Short mmCIF file of C-alpha atoms in Angstrom, two decimals:
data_model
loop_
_atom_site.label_atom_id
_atom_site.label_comp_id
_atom_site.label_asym_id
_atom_site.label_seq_id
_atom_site.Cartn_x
_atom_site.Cartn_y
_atom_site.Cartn_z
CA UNK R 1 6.88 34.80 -43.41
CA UNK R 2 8.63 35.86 -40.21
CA UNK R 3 11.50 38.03 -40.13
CA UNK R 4 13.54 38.17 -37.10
CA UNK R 5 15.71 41.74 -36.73
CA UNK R 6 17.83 42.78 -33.33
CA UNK R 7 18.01 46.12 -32.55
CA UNK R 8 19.07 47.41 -28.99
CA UNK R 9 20.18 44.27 -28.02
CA UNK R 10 16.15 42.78 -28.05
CA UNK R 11 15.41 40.95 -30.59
CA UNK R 12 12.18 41.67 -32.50
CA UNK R 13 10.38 40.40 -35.49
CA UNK R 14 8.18 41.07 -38.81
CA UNK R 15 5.22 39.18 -39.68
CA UNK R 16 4.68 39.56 -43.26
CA UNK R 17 1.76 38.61 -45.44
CA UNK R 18 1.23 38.99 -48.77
CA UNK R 19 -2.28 38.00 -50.30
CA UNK R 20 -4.22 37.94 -53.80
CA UNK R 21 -6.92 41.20 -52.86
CA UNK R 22 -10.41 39.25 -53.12
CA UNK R 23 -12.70 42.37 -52.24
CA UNK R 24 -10.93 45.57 -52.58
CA UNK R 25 -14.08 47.48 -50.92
CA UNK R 26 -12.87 45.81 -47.87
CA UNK R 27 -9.18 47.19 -47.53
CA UNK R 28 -10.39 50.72 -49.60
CA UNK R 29 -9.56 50.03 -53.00
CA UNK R 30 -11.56 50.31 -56.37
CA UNK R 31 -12.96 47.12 -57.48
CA UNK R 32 -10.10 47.20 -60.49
CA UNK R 33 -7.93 45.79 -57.48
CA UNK R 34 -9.21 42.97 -58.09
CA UNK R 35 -6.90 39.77 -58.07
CA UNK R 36 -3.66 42.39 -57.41
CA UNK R 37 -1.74 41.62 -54.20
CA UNK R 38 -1.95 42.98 -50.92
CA UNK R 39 1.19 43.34 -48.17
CA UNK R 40 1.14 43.77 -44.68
CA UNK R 41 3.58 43.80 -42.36
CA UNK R 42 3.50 43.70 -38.74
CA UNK R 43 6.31 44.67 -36.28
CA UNK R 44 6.34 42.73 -32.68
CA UNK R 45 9.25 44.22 -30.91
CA UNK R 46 9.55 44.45 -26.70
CA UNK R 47 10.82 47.52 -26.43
CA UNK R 48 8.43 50.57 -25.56
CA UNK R 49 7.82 54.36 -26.27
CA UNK R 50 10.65 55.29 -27.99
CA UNK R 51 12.56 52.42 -27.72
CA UNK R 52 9.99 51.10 -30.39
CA UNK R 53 9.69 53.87 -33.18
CA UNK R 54 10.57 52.86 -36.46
CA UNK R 55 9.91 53.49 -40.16
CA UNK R 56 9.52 51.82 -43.32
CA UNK R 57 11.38 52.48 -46.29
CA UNK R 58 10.03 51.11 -49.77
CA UNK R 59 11.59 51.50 -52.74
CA UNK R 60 9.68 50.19 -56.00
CA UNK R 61 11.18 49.05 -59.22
CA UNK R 62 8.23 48.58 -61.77
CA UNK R 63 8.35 48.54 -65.65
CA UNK R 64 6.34 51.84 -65.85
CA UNK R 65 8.07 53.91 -63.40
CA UNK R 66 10.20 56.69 -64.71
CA UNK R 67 13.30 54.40 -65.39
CA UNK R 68 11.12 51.74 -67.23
CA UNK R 69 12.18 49.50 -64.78
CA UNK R 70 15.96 49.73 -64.88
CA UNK R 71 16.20 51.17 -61.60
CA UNK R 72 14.18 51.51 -57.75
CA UNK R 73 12.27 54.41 -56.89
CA UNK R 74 10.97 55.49 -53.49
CA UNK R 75 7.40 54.57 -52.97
CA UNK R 76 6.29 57.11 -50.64
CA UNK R 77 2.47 57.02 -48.79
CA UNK R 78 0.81 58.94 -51.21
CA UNK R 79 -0.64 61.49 -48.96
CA UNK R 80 2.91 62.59 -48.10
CA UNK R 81 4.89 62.07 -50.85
CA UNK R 82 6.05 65.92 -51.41
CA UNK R 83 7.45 65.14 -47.82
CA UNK R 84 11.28 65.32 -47.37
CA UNK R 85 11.02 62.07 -45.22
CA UNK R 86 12.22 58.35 -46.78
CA UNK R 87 9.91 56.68 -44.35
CA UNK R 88 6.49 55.46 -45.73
CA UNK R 89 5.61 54.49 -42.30
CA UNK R 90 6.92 55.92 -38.78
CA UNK R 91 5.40 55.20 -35.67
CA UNK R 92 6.03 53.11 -32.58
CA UNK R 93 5.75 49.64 -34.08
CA UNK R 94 4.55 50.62 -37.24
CA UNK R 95 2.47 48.60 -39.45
CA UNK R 96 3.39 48.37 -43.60
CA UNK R 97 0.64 48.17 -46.07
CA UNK R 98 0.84 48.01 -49.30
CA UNK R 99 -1.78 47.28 -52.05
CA UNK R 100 -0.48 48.40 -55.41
CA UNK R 101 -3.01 47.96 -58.58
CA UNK R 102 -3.25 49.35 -62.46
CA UNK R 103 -6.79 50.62 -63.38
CA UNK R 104 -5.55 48.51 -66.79
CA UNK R 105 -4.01 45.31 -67.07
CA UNK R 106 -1.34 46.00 -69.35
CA UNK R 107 2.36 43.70 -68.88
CA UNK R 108 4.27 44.75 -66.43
CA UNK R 109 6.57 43.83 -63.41
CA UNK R 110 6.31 45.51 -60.10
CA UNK R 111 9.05 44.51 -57.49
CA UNK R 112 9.43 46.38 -53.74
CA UNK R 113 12.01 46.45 -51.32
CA UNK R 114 10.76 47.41 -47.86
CA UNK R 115 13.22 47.81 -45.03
CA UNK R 116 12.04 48.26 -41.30
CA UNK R 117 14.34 50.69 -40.25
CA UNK R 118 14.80 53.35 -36.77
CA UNK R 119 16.37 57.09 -36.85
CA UNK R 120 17.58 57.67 -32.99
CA UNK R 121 15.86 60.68 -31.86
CA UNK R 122 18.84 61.98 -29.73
CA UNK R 123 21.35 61.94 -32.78
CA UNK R 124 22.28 65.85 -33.95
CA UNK R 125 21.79 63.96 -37.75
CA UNK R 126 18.72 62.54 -39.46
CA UNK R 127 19.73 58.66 -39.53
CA UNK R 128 18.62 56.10 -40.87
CA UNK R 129 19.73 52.96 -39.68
CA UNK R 130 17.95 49.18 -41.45
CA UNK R 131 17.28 46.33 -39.27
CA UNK R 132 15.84 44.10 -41.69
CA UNK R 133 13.75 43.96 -45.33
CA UNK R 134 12.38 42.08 -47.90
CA UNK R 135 11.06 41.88 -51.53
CA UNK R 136 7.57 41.43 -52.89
CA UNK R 137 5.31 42.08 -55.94
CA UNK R 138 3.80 40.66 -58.52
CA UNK R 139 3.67 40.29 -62.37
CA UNK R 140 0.96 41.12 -65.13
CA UNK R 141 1.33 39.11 -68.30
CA UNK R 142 0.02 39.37 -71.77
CA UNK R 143 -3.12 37.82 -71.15
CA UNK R 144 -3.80 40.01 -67.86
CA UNK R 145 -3.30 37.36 -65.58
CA UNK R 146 -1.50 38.58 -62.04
CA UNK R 147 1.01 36.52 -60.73
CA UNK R 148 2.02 37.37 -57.00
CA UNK R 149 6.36 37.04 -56.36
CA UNK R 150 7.02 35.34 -52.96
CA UNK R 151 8.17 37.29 -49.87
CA UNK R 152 12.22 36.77 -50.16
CA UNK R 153 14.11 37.79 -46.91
CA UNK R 154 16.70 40.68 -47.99
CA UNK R 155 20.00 41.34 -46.98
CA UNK R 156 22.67 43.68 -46.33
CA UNK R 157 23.76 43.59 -49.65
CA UNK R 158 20.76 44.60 -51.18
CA UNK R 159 19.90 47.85 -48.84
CA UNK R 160 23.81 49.55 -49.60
CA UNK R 161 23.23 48.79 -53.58
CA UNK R 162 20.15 51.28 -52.38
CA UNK R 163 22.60 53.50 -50.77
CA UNK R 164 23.56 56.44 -53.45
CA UNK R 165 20.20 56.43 -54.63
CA UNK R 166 18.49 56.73 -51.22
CA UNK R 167 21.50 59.50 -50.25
CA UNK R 168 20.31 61.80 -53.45
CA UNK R 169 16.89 61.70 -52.90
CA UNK R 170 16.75 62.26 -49.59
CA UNK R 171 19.76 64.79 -48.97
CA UNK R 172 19.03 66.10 -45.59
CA UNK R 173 19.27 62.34 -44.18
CA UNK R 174 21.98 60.04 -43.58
CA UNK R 175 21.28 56.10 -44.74
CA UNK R 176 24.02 54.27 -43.18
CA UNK R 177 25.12 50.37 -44.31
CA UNK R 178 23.65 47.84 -43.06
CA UNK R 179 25.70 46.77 -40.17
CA UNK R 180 27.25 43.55 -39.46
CA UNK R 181 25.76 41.99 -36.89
CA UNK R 182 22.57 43.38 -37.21
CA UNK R 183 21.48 40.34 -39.27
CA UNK R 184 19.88 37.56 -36.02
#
């Protein structure tokens, strides 16, 4: 799927693919990966240097997380997650990734919302500011079996229902809404 997002007046876009995981040796995962998805997402924008540095935000919502699935939770890299940042990814064009998995195959339903987003370096306030997102996953039913969700395009709507949550977890940032206009 390709997701166009405008930011600076240039317009930009985010490749997104989301695959069954065949070999999980092959992206560094234990062979219980097996048959769970895999998402990347790849950001082609013209602008350069710091005209180009962004971040992704994920949020999960997944039947074992600490709500039981009633509510999103951020899904921070795991080798920074004790870091006050929202962003899972930063960098100049950065790339998601994304291969969640369960050692056991017990029911469950994983959903994430990922948001390509960019915090301007020369505001006095750490902002975050969304450009574009979508949802993913996948399913495990009672027989084990993995069923992938599509890649759904997300919307302004969706990010600010994010907004309180995103505001008390990460209280030395500000999210702002999802601007009008911001949507190609």
């Amino acid at each position: 799927m390709i997701i166009p997002f405008l930011c600076d007046d240039m317009q930009g876009a985010i490749a997104v693919t989301l695959e069954r995981v065949d070999d999980p040796a092959v992206i560094g995962k234990h062979p219980s990966a097996d048959g769970f998805p895999c998402c990347t997402a790849e950001v082609d924008y013209p602008g350069k240097g710091y005209r180009a540095l962004f971040g992704w935000v994920q949020l999960v919502r997944s039947t074992d997380n600490s709500s039981a699935g009633a509510a999103f939770d951020m899904d921070p890299f795991c080798l920074f997650e004790d870091a006050p940042s929202p962003y899972a990814f930063f960098g100049i064009n950065p790339t998601l990734f994304d291969a969640p998995s369960r050692a056991k195959r017990d029911p469950l339903a994983w959903t994430a919302h990922s948001y390509l987003a960019r915090t301007p370096i020369d505001d006095t306030e750490r902002r975050v500011l969304p450009l574009a997102g979508f949802s993913w996953g996948f399913n495990i039913d009672s027989d084990g079996r993995i069923t992938l969700q599509q890649v759904q395009s997300l919307t302004a709507v969706d990010w600010d229902a994010h907004l309180p949550y995103l505001g008390a977890s990460h209280p030395g940032w500000v999210f702002d809404e999802w601007q009008p206009g911001s949507e190609p």
